Amino acid sequence: MGKRRRGNQEITSLTKKQKKHLKEFGEQHPFHDNVVDRPEKTQILRLVSNYRLIFFIYEEEEEEEEEEGDVAKEDLEGEAGETPDNSQNKERPEKTNGDLEENEEGEFTDKKNEAAFCLETNLPVEGEENMGDSDSLVVVDMFVKHQEAELSEEEVGRILQGSKIKTQVKWPKLGTQQCACPLERFPAVGQLYSAPLPTIHKTLEANWCLLNQSFAPNGGAVTDVTDLQKKLLGLMGTYRDVHFANSSPLREAKEVRSAYCLHVLNHVLKANTRVLRNNAKLKETKDVNEEFRDQGITRPKVLILVPFRDGVLRVVQTFITLLEPKGKIMDVSNKKRFKEEYGEEPGESPPKLHRPDDYHAVFSGNIDDHFRIGVSVMKRSMRLYSPFYSSDIIIASPLGLRTVLGADSEKKRDFDFLSSIELLIVDQADVFLMQNWEHLLHVLKHLNLQPLDSHGVDFSRVRTWNLNNWAAHYRQTLVFSAIQDPQITNILTKHCHNYRGQVCSKTISKVGSICQVLVQLPHVFQMFQSDSFMDQDARFQFFVEKILPQYRDSVMSHTFIYVPSYFDFVRLRNYLKKDDISFASVSEYSQRSEVSRARHFFQKGEKQFMLFSERFHFYKRYTIKGIQNLIFYGLPMYPHFYSEVCNMLQAGVREGGGSVSFTCTALYSRYDMHRLAAITGADRAAQMLQSKKTVHLFITGEEKNT
């Protein structure tokens, strides 16, 4: 009875946000032990009248049992201010600031801003009427060439077959690049490729050189566009898919974010200017047979996926910096609400503990991972929280989009707004691996699908390749990550079919992270045979039969087992329980009290083994004391995690004062090539994989590593 009563108390003590997360995913959010209670807001949907209504309402946890299967969702495209959270307002929301009105069909429209941001009814601003008409611009501007390129059915078939011409080039600042080209008439970039900057839209001409102003130090000088940004902009301007795997949160991440923000605005402004210019021509022309194919089936052109709300804040701030005229304040709708929901409130962040610099760089600001927001841009003004079908840019987390996309069995779902995405950006892809990779894959599967409804589109303005359902072959995908991982590379291999090809960075680490280990420690790397990257049975059997028996003796106490995959973590935990082995376990879902007990019992030697998940280390970075024997069940995804965990051995020695002989064993297969090279160095990793020996020894803590 006591346990049951305690469990009920734990559930009732959760906040509404925690209950919602627990109800949807069966688990609490792993980062915050104490989530700040932020009041939920009832949001109101505003759509153009010829768009269908998609309205999700929060459901209380005390709903009847037959309604528990429905996922509680925020409305997809809310843009109104706050209203009290009661049943009357849910049925019939009140007007907010005179912006909202309910029409006869029951839909909510934003009369104040909708007309100003509507592409169908607006005309170009003064000075942009003839932009893009000159022949010289058509030749130079890759945007026009990319949009107007026509593919044949034979070429589309060759793209889908996956056959590509691959070359390898090396450029300054970008390093070694692997280039793949599916069609011969769109060749890959050359060895002596100098990345020229793309044609910049007139609206951005004045500010694009201030690309780095958003993260300039207070009172410091604004740095010019860096060489890395120039190379990336030139490469992105070719409209090839790009994977840049050197975007460290401490160094390159800020430069990369500013570069792709400029590319996004440049693309959106050129596309909108083209539509507005053709609107003016249609208004003046008398030729009814003249066609202007300049649109997709739906308006959203860009999808930006970021892991945390703080990333959205930084992206929008960069947009404002690039668009704001000098000496003037740009009109940004709903800016106050945006700062409240995406900024960091005082006391929300965890206490300032001693953590590595890369930890503070990743987990800065608002680290909520469930969000989505639409952004529309028009005439040097920006609207935040615009309805998705009236937005140019959608910024979201994979989790935030998945709750809208839904599953095949769900009735309330929508993915038509992703049908005409022309530019996909996946920023901090390595962080998605630590969240839930399946959410990202689910979003990728729903990109550029044939829409179920027309959504009031004028089909005479829709591009031919959109009507042919070939939008996926014209979509540019930009992936940025801090590491090189097969799952990230798989995005471009399986989910990207750009007719212009791909360019992927090939990171080669000459000096591995093992050189950062300060403890005098023998590192034993043992190789096992595996049939595929996903063959986890071979790893488990090798560990149970070859490794674990060596540590069953009581002499080999204080054994720490580092497990990268949570599925492997659960499998090992069940095996140790079944064999009645003394162990403690710590994962990203462990309560704070459970972590404290596990650390205490392990340090005192009351528990012989400790199972430790990589995601817990990613989110917490605790120092575990008392480790004498270290086992890496799999190599860490982040190479610096290897040295961080190895250096934990010294923490227990400083307090104990005695001399202890340490051991370290790491398991790997030939499919762990990237992780092994990042830890031991590329040359050593190649020798280890090609050698007939399956056991290799390194010794750290001396003047020379062996």
XYZ file of C-alpha atoms in Angstrom:
706
model
C 0.000 0.000 0.000
C 2.872 2.316 0.854
C 4.454 2.008 -2.564
C 1.159 2.576 -4.324
C 0.409 5.692 -2.271
C 3.903 7.050 -2.947
C 3.449 6.533 -6.688
C 0.172 8.444 -6.663
C 1.830 11.305 -4.812
C 4.591 11.474 -7.434
C 2.036 11.699 -10.248
C -0.106 14.348 -8.568
C 2.960 16.453 -7.829
C 3.775 16.761 -11.529
C 2.997 19.986 -13.349
C 0.550 20.125 -16.219
C 3.425 20.232 -18.707
C 5.043 17.182 -17.088
C 1.754 15.243 -17.085
C 1.233 16.036 -20.772
C 4.746 14.808 -21.662
C 4.270 11.691 -19.504
C 0.891 10.952 -21.084
C 2.141 11.335 -24.667
C 5.441 9.508 -24.418
C 5.241 7.358 -21.284
C 8.271 9.062 -19.761
C 9.296 12.336 -18.210
C 11.563 14.799 -19.939
C 15.118 13.670 -19.113
C 16.808 17.040 -18.708
C 15.010 18.902 -15.942
C 14.482 17.228 -12.596
C 12.264 20.133 -11.631
C 10.423 21.676 -14.567
C 9.321 25.220 -13.940
C 5.554 25.468 -13.979
C 4.711 27.766 -16.846
C 0.979 28.412 -17.324
C -0.451 26.906 -20.481
C -2.113 29.271 -22.903
C -5.220 28.642 -24.907
C -4.266 29.483 -28.462
C -6.537 30.549 -31.295
C -6.219 29.529 -34.914
C -6.219 32.125 -37.677
C -6.385 30.943 -41.252
C -7.360 32.400 -44.595
C -10.965 31.469 -45.278
C -10.167 29.147 -48.181
C -7.837 27.041 -46.037
C -9.223 24.199 -43.978
C -9.304 24.422 -40.196
C -6.907 22.367 -38.104
C -7.550 23.053 -34.436
C -6.193 20.990 -31.564
C -7.347 21.576 -28.001
C -5.665 20.501 -24.837
C -7.497 17.707 -23.060
C -7.390 17.288 -19.309
C -5.972 14.104 -17.813
C -9.333 13.432 -16.125
C -11.097 12.881 -19.483
C -13.147 9.723 -19.917
C -11.314 6.485 -20.654
C -12.387 6.226 -24.269
C -10.781 9.582 -25.023
C -7.412 8.771 -23.505
C -6.075 7.509 -26.832
C -6.340 10.972 -28.381
C -3.086 12.900 -28.194
C -3.440 16.301 -26.580
C -2.009 18.874 -28.949
C -1.513 22.558 -29.230
C -3.289 24.098 -32.148
C -1.169 23.958 -35.279
C -1.302 27.534 -36.320
C -2.430 29.637 -33.370
C -1.590 33.304 -33.447
C -3.841 34.982 -30.892
C -2.951 36.344 -27.512
C -3.848 34.794 -24.180
C -7.348 33.834 -23.058
C -8.348 32.277 -19.749
C -8.128 28.509 -19.735
C -11.776 27.530 -19.267
C -14.352 25.570 -21.203
C -16.296 28.584 -22.450
C -13.288 30.146 -24.076
C -12.294 26.838 -25.642
C -15.628 26.657 -27.405
C -15.801 30.292 -28.446
C -12.596 32.296 -27.940
C -12.867 36.009 -27.389
C -11.299 38.566 -29.678
C -7.824 39.690 -28.725
C -6.789 43.286 -29.427
C -9.311 43.416 -32.229
C -7.191 41.160 -34.403
C -9.407 38.100 -34.486
C -12.841 37.647 -35.954
C -14.917 34.528 -36.418
C -16.566 34.174 -39.809
C -19.727 32.274 -40.684
C -17.790 29.088 -41.351
C -16.384 29.087 -37.813
C -12.805 29.828 -38.851
C -10.627 32.467 -37.222
C -8.766 34.916 -39.401
C -6.185 37.566 -38.638
C -7.616 40.605 -40.393
C -4.935 42.941 -39.104
C -1.961 41.125 -40.644
C -3.309 38.629 -43.168
C -3.773 41.094 -45.997
C -0.295 42.554 -45.578
C 1.332 39.100 -45.733
C -0.859 37.531 -48.430
C 1.105 36.588 -51.556
C -1.949 36.317 -53.807
C -3.130 39.911 -53.387
C 0.100 41.891 -52.892
C 2.261 43.667 -55.449
C 6.037 44.284 -55.399
C 7.447 47.258 -53.523
C 8.889 50.164 -55.399
C 12.187 49.311 -57.059
C 11.521 45.582 -57.316
C 9.011 45.532 -60.157
C 11.608 44.492 -62.746
C 13.860 42.477 -60.492
C 14.781 39.209 -62.159
C 13.712 40.195 -65.660
C 17.153 40.805 -67.112
C 18.783 38.011 -69.048
C 22.066 38.514 -67.236
C 20.447 37.813 -63.892
C 18.823 34.652 -65.197
C 22.247 33.371 -66.229
C 23.975 34.269 -62.975
C 21.314 33.607 -60.338
C 21.332 29.919 -59.408
C 17.914 30.321 -57.786
C 16.301 30.930 -61.172
C 18.310 28.200 -62.893
C 17.427 25.711 -60.173
C 13.701 26.535 -60.205
C 13.381 26.478 -63.985
C 15.426 23.345 -64.673
C 13.259 20.702 -66.321
C 13.783 17.003 -65.701
C 12.633 14.132 -67.872
C 10.962 10.999 -66.549
C 14.077 9.052 -67.480
C 16.257 11.338 -65.367
C 13.874 11.075 -62.422
C 14.079 7.299 -62.700
C 17.875 7.415 -62.641
C 17.783 9.595 -59.520
C 15.480 7.140 -57.754
C 17.739 4.226 -58.672
C 20.430 5.776 -56.504
C 23.321 5.472 -58.955
C 25.720 8.396 -58.466
C 29.061 9.565 -59.791
C 31.276 10.099 -56.728
C 34.354 12.267 -56.465
C 36.439 13.547 -53.584
C 37.781 17.091 -53.336
C 39.514 19.169 -50.694
C 38.743 22.822 -50.100
C 40.117 25.370 -47.648
C 38.046 25.758 -44.445
C 35.644 22.962 -45.438
C 38.192 20.142 -45.516
C 37.762 16.934 -47.504
C 34.386 16.687 -49.247
C 32.668 13.666 -50.794
C 30.661 14.775 -53.845
C 27.896 12.670 -55.405
C 26.164 13.532 -58.685
C 23.166 11.537 -60.029
C 22.944 13.246 -63.444
C 25.831 13.928 -65.833
C 24.446 17.242 -67.071
C 24.716 18.616 -63.522
C 28.336 17.709 -62.730
C 29.914 17.794 -59.298
C 32.060 20.680 -58.180
C 35.725 20.494 -59.139
C 38.948 20.158 -57.237
C 39.893 23.819 -57.681
C 36.395 24.991 -56.856
C 36.255 28.549 -55.551
C 32.853 29.139 -53.968
C 31.517 32.446 -55.343
C 28.889 34.135 -53.225
C 25.337 33.763 -54.557
C 23.362 36.724 -55.850
C 22.025 38.569 -52.800
C 18.451 39.898 -52.825
C 18.096 43.670 -52.837
C 16.471 43.708 -49.381
C 19.534 42.004 -47.868
C 22.217 43.982 -49.692
C 22.662 46.529 -46.913
C 22.877 44.083 -44.007
C 24.243 40.792 -45.255
C 27.809 41.779 -44.386
C 26.641 42.176 -40.767
C 26.005 38.464 -40.639
C 27.760 37.995 -37.311
C 26.201 40.938 -35.497
C 23.726 38.754 -33.592
C 26.499 37.142 -31.512
C 28.979 40.022 -31.345
C 30.212 40.775 -27.807
C 28.498 43.597 -25.961
C 30.213 46.783 -26.969
C 32.569 44.883 -29.247
C 33.155 45.347 -32.930
C 31.085 43.379 -35.422
C 33.202 40.859 -37.261
C 32.956 40.586 -41.025
C 31.758 37.524 -42.870
C 34.264 34.758 -42.140
C 35.985 32.580 -44.714
C 33.968 29.576 -43.513
C 30.720 31.449 -44.048
C 31.770 32.542 -47.536
C 32.587 28.956 -48.511
C 29.340 27.639 -47.059
C 27.253 30.351 -48.722
C 28.877 29.628 -52.067
C 28.217 25.917 -51.657
C 24.628 26.426 -50.498
C 24.074 28.792 -53.405
C 24.608 25.917 -55.847
C 21.445 24.279 -54.411
C 23.204 20.981 -53.790
C 22.530 19.019 -50.630
C 25.214 19.748 -48.034
C 26.313 17.845 -44.934
C 28.817 19.755 -42.803
C 30.012 17.583 -39.903
C 32.412 20.043 -38.246
C 29.851 22.377 -36.694
C 31.162 22.420 -33.136
C 28.887 24.239 -30.636
C 31.959 26.027 -29.276
C 33.382 27.248 -32.590
C 31.634 26.874 -35.934
C 27.970 26.543 -34.851
C 27.286 30.278 -34.630
C 28.899 30.983 -37.995
C 26.980 28.118 -39.597
C 23.649 29.321 -38.191
C 24.160 32.852 -39.499
C 25.148 31.516 -42.930
C 22.096 29.333 -43.414
C 19.810 32.113 -42.098
C 21.102 34.375 -44.876
C 20.579 31.598 -47.412
C 17.012 31.026 -46.154
C 16.025 34.698 -46.371
C 17.697 35.051 -49.753
C 15.675 32.104 -51.060
C 12.354 33.237 -49.564
C 12.663 36.852 -50.687
C 13.565 35.851 -54.244
C 10.626 33.440 -54.402
C 8.147 35.981 -52.976
C 9.452 38.793 -55.185
C 8.937 36.588 -58.215
C 5.317 35.913 -57.219
C 4.575 39.569 -56.496
C 6.173 40.658 -59.781
C 4.023 38.192 -61.686
C 0.960 39.448 -59.814
C 1.647 42.890 -61.257
C 2.089 41.438 -64.753
C -1.177 39.516 -64.519
C -2.926 42.675 -63.445
C -1.679 44.532 -66.508
C -1.582 41.820 -69.171
C -4.387 41.223 -71.604
C -3.059 37.896 -72.856
C -5.180 35.243 -71.142
C -2.919 32.453 -72.419
C 0.185 33.749 -70.635
C 1.183 31.556 -67.680
C 3.352 32.284 -64.678
C 4.425 29.065 -62.961
C 6.005 30.433 -59.781
C 4.439 28.657 -56.798
C 4.146 25.354 -55.026
C 0.863 23.752 -54.034
C 1.233 25.185 -50.528
C 3.086 28.312 -49.447
C 5.682 27.035 -46.885
C 9.054 26.886 -48.646
C 11.556 26.371 -45.821
C 11.584 23.964 -42.891
C 14.214 24.510 -40.184
C 14.605 21.773 -37.564
C 16.400 22.750 -34.353
C 16.518 20.796 -31.057
C 15.633 23.521 -28.540
C 13.586 26.722 -28.314
C 16.784 28.712 -27.812
C 17.762 27.779 -31.379
C 14.525 29.337 -32.677
C 15.248 32.515 -30.740
C 18.705 32.820 -32.276
C 17.426 32.115 -35.805
C 14.685 34.751 -35.564
C 17.133 37.282 -34.106
C 19.420 36.690 -37.093
C 16.464 37.158 -39.461
C 15.672 40.510 -37.860
C 19.316 41.620 -38.045
C 19.452 40.832 -41.762
C 16.093 42.405 -42.650
C 16.013 45.486 -40.433
C 16.756 48.717 -42.334
C 19.579 50.843 -40.973
C 18.378 53.354 -38.413
C 14.856 51.914 -38.346
C 12.985 49.318 -36.311
C 11.429 46.569 -38.383
C 7.786 45.668 -37.851
C 7.704 42.205 -36.226
C 4.228 40.970 -35.295
C 3.790 39.071 -31.999
C 7.356 39.836 -30.937
C 6.442 40.207 -27.250
C 4.717 36.838 -27.118
C 7.655 35.239 -28.924
C 10.165 36.517 -26.357
C 7.994 35.241 -23.515
C 7.663 31.744 -24.950
C 11.110 31.257 -26.468
C 13.270 33.331 -24.162
C 14.690 32.060 -20.888
C 12.897 33.106 -17.726
C 14.905 33.921 -14.584
C 15.399 30.816 -12.478
C 14.439 28.437 -15.280
C 17.947 27.221 -16.083
C 19.698 24.682 -13.840
C 22.162 26.067 -11.293
C 25.606 27.052 -12.543
C 27.512 23.852 -11.880
C 30.977 22.882 -13.025
C 30.334 21.550 -16.501
C 32.445 21.512 -19.690
C 32.198 24.455 -22.068
C 30.504 22.399 -24.774
C 27.748 21.486 -22.289
C 26.975 25.151 -21.588
C 27.073 25.885 -25.324
C 24.451 23.203 -26.096
C 22.174 23.760 -23.073
C 22.027 27.545 -23.059
C 18.753 29.437 -22.947
C 15.357 27.767 -23.191
C 15.937 24.038 -23.700
C 12.314 22.953 -24.195
C 12.163 20.487 -27.114
C 8.441 20.641 -28.025
C 7.621 23.624 -30.268
C 6.673 24.764 -33.753
C 6.191 28.243 -35.186
C 5.381 29.724 -38.575
C 7.134 32.821 -39.959
C 6.048 34.890 -42.944
C 8.124 37.653 -44.532
C 6.811 40.465 -46.705
C 7.934 44.002 -47.578
C 10.632 44.376 -44.915
C 8.310 43.127 -42.178
C 7.940 39.797 -40.423
C 5.051 37.978 -38.813
C 5.667 35.373 -36.118
C 3.085 32.709 -35.239
C 1.623 32.903 -38.719
C -0.664 30.016 -39.734
C 1.340 27.264 -41.380
C -0.466 27.601 -44.711
C 0.284 31.346 -44.713
C 3.934 30.945 -43.662
C 7.104 31.072 -45.709
C 9.265 29.449 -43.029
C 8.429 26.827 -40.425
C 10.814 26.426 -37.487
C 10.161 23.403 -35.301
C 11.569 20.499 -33.360
C 10.974 16.974 -34.687
C 8.836 16.268 -31.620
C 6.772 19.415 -32.159
C 6.046 18.457 -35.774
C 5.375 14.796 -35.053
C 2.470 15.638 -32.762
C 0.879 17.370 -35.762
C 1.823 14.854 -38.445
C 0.454 11.990 -36.357
C 0.446 8.322 -37.291
C -1.469 6.486 -39.991
C -4.081 5.308 -37.499
C -4.850 8.797 -36.163
C -7.776 10.812 -37.469
C -6.487 14.283 -36.518
C -3.336 14.667 -38.552
C -2.040 16.930 -41.279
C 1.109 17.011 -43.389
C 0.015 18.918 -46.502
C 1.914 22.018 -45.356
C 5.148 20.069 -45.977
C 4.258 19.216 -49.589
C 6.130 22.108 -51.240
C 9.182 22.464 -48.989
C 12.074 23.652 -51.170
C 14.728 24.027 -48.478
C 15.197 21.725 -45.475
C 17.716 22.569 -42.744
C 18.625 20.101 -39.994
C 20.722 21.968 -37.446
C 22.558 20.187 -34.582
C 21.654 16.788 -35.990
C 23.817 15.071 -33.374
C 21.546 16.421 -30.610
C 18.558 14.764 -32.309
C 20.366 11.447 -31.832
C 20.315 12.130 -28.092
C 16.623 13.081 -28.126
C 14.639 10.676 -30.291
C 15.924 9.942 -33.781
C 12.625 8.335 -34.809
C 10.884 11.713 -34.601
C 13.265 13.147 -37.207
C 12.845 10.154 -39.520
C 9.071 10.466 -39.191
C 9.237 14.098 -40.336
C 11.490 13.236 -43.281
C 9.040 10.569 -44.471
C 6.259 13.165 -44.695
C 8.169 15.756 -46.721
C 7.092 16.561 -50.290
C 4.176 14.128 -50.347
C 1.218 14.706 -52.640
C -1.236 16.882 -50.629
C -4.658 15.517 -49.791
C -6.447 18.853 -50.383
C -5.884 21.764 -52.765
C -6.006 24.409 -49.994
C -7.408 26.985 -52.398
C -4.343 27.094 -54.648
C -4.469 28.559 -58.153
C -3.182 25.606 -60.186
C -2.403 27.885 -63.126
C 0.423 29.329 -60.986
C 1.787 25.989 -59.690
C 5.135 24.856 -61.101
C 5.110 21.803 -63.355
C 7.472 19.787 -61.170
C 5.167 20.331 -58.199
C 2.218 19.033 -60.213
C 4.284 16.002 -61.276
C 5.017 15.236 -57.607
C 8.744 15.777 -58.207
C 9.222 18.361 -55.444
C 11.557 16.010 -53.547
C 14.045 16.150 -56.443
C 14.195 19.955 -56.266
C 14.448 20.186 -52.472
C 17.794 21.245 -51.054
C 18.747 19.644 -47.729
C 21.364 21.173 -45.440
C 22.522 19.039 -42.496
C 24.862 20.400 -39.830
C 26.316 18.340 -36.997
C 29.250 18.337 -34.603
C 30.211 14.743 -35.378
C 30.174 12.298 -38.243
C 27.794 9.416 -37.639
C 26.311 6.795 -40.007
C 22.765 7.611 -38.901
C 23.237 11.264 -39.832
C 24.839 10.353 -43.159
C 21.882 8.063 -43.798
C 19.628 11.134 -44.023
C 21.180 12.210 -47.299
C 21.524 8.644 -48.567
C 17.934 7.490 -47.993
C 15.799 10.629 -47.754
C 17.400 13.133 -50.144
C 17.080 12.885 -53.933
C 18.230 16.296 -55.140
C 18.910 16.253 -58.873
C 21.904 18.544 -58.362
C 23.687 16.049 -56.113
C 25.263 16.152 -52.676
C 28.384 17.363 -50.937
C 29.286 15.693 -47.623
C 32.208 16.551 -45.391
C 34.525 13.671 -44.567
C 36.034 14.307 -41.170
C 39.412 12.675 -40.626
C 40.699 12.962 -37.068
C 44.476 12.598 -37.025
C 44.725 12.952 -33.241
C 42.083 11.079 -31.280
C 40.483 12.023 -27.974
C 42.462 9.262 -26.222
C 45.329 11.759 -26.101
C 43.240 13.857 -23.683
C 43.173 11.075 -21.068
C 45.263 12.220 -18.100
C 45.061 9.018 -16.035
C 47.798 6.392 -16.265
C 45.625 3.708 -17.758
C 45.974 0.698 -20.096
C 43.284 0.788 -22.794
C 42.398 -2.621 -24.237
C 40.384 -2.422 -27.479
C 38.737 -5.742 -28.350
C 37.196 -6.314 -31.758
C 34.222 -8.615 -32.330
C 32.718 -9.842 -35.582
C 29.456 -8.278 -36.674
C 27.351 -8.684 -39.809
C 25.859 -5.174 -39.892
C 25.793 -1.831 -38.141
C 22.530 -2.746 -36.409
C 23.650 -6.229 -35.303
C 23.382 -5.789 -31.541
C 23.146 -9.528 -30.819
C 26.799 -10.084 -31.747
C 27.919 -7.334 -29.351
C 25.753 -8.707 -26.529
C 26.944 -12.300 -26.950
C 30.596 -11.201 -27.071
C 30.185 -9.178 -23.895
C 28.372 -11.934 -21.980
C 30.674 -14.746 -23.069
C 34.103 -13.048 -23.271
C 34.125 -9.844 -21.200
C 31.747 -10.186 -18.259
C 33.264 -13.443 -16.847
C 36.587 -11.617 -16.383
C 34.903 -9.160 -13.989
C 32.658 -11.522 -11.996
C 35.351 -12.066 -9.373
C 35.004 -9.898 -6.262
C 38.547 -8.663 -6.820
C 37.309 -6.836 -9.944
C 34.838 -4.666 -8.032
C 34.008 -1.031 -8.823
C 33.371 -1.890 -12.504
C 31.727 0.858 -14.528
C 29.913 -0.158 -17.759
C 29.328 2.680 -20.241
C 26.446 1.893 -22.652
C 25.748 4.275 -25.595
C 22.357 2.823 -26.631
C 19.379 2.823 -24.273
C 18.096 -0.401 -25.853
C 21.394 -2.103 -25.004
C 21.179 -0.557 -21.542
C 17.801 -2.186 -20.888
C 19.010 -5.510 -22.294
C 22.059 -5.565 -20.024
C 20.024 -4.472 -17.020
C 17.593 -7.340 -17.511
C 20.442 -9.830 -17.908
C 22.198 -8.697 -14.726
C 18.939 -8.896 -12.794
C 18.261 -12.389 -14.116
C 21.751 -13.604 -13.089
C 21.403 -11.944 -9.670
C 24.531 -9.825 -10.128
C 25.132 -6.952 -7.728
C 24.800 -3.765 -9.750
C 23.397 -0.239 -9.786
C 22.078 1.526 -12.866
C 21.820 5.150 -13.952
C 19.980 6.260 -17.095
C 18.419 9.441 -18.411
C 15.076 8.367 -16.904
C 16.412 7.767 -13.377
C 15.039 9.949 -10.604
C 17.443 12.143 -8.680
C 17.115 9.976 -5.559
C 17.862 6.833 -7.580
C 20.991 8.440 -9.012
C 22.195 9.491 -5.557
C 21.712 5.985 -4.130
C 23.420 4.354 -7.110
C 26.442 6.659 -6.862
C 26.722 6.074 -3.098
C 26.464 2.272 -3.261
C 28.931 2.071 -6.150
C 31.500 4.362 -4.530
C 31.374 2.409 -1.239
C 31.699 -0.915 -3.046
C 28.260 -2.183 -1.997
C 27.406 -2.630 -5.679
C 30.004 -4.337 -7.866
C 28.823 -2.963 -11.233
C 27.277 0.281 -12.407
C 25.379 0.500 -15.703
C 25.634 4.010 -17.105
C 23.844 5.317 -20.224
C 25.410 7.791 -22.623
C 22.310 9.976 -22.769
C 22.516 10.507 -19.003
C 26.079 11.713 -19.428
C 24.964 13.985 -22.271
C 22.198 15.613 -20.209
C 23.892 15.690 -16.787
C 27.716 15.320 -16.985
C 28.003 13.987 -13.438
C 31.369 12.787 -12.168
C 31.111 9.199 -10.893
C 33.602 8.437 -8.129
C 34.988 5.055 -7.189
C 35.619 3.658 -10.686
C 38.516 1.207 -10.852
C 37.559 -0.913 -13.877
C 36.025 0.675 -16.934
C 34.158 -1.103 -19.747
C 32.915 0.656 -22.863
C 30.140 -1.619 -24.107
C 30.180 0.546 -27.223
C 32.336 3.479 -28.275
C 30.841 6.877 -27.326
C 29.079 8.864 -30.025
C 30.928 12.025 -28.979
C 34.691 11.348 -28.983
C 35.416 13.674 -26.048
C 33.071 11.598 -23.881
C 35.704 8.839 -23.967
C 38.373 11.008 -22.342
C 35.863 12.547 -19.914
C 34.782 9.128 -18.606
C 38.364 7.843 -18.409
C 39.408 10.891 -16.402
C 36.687 10.086 -13.837
C 38.952 7.329 -12.501
C 41.240 9.920 -10.975
C 38.380 11.491 -8.939
C 38.094 8.516 -6.578
C 41.866 8.272 -6.089
C 42.196 11.879 -4.870
C 39.728 11.223 -2.057
C 40.908 7.700 -1.185
C 44.569 8.563 -1.216
C 45.691 5.018 -2.053
C 47.267 3.686 -5.220
C 44.892 1.683 -7.394
C 45.562 -0.174 -10.621
C 42.972 0.742 -13.223
C 41.740 -1.188 -16.264
C 39.829 -0.069 -19.350
C 38.227 -2.295 -22.005
C 36.449 -1.018 -25.118
C 34.446 -3.102 -27.602
C 34.247 -2.245 -31.285
C 33.451 -3.763 -34.673
C 34.419 -2.774 -38.192
C 31.180 -0.782 -38.406
C 32.438 1.538 -35.646
C 35.092 3.002 -37.952
C 34.108 6.674 -37.511
C 33.902 6.500 -33.725
C 37.130 4.514 -33.469
C 39.017 7.013 -35.645
C 37.750 9.924 -33.541
C 39.046 8.243 -30.369
C 42.333 6.653 -31.445
C 43.142 8.727 -34.539
C 42.613 7.862 -38.198
C 45.956 6.123 -38.777
C 45.729 3.954 -35.688
C 42.101 3.079 -36.408
C 42.998 1.946 -39.932
C 45.742 -0.295 -38.571
C 43.393 -1.779 -35.959
C 40.679 -2.567 -38.514
C 43.103 -4.094 -41.028
C 45.116 -6.080 -38.500
C 44.556 -9.801 -38.012
C 44.789 -9.278 -34.256
C 41.555 -8.598 -32.394
C 43.104 -7.083 -29.252
C 45.037 -3.791 -29.210
C 46.630 -2.004 -26.264
C 47.157 1.707 -25.624
C 48.693 3.209 -22.491
C 48.001 6.799 -21.439
C 49.345 8.945 -18.646
C 52.984 8.650 -19.691
C 55.115 10.976 -21.756
C 54.377 8.964 -24.884
C 51.240 7.049 -25.764
C 51.922 3.505 -26.889
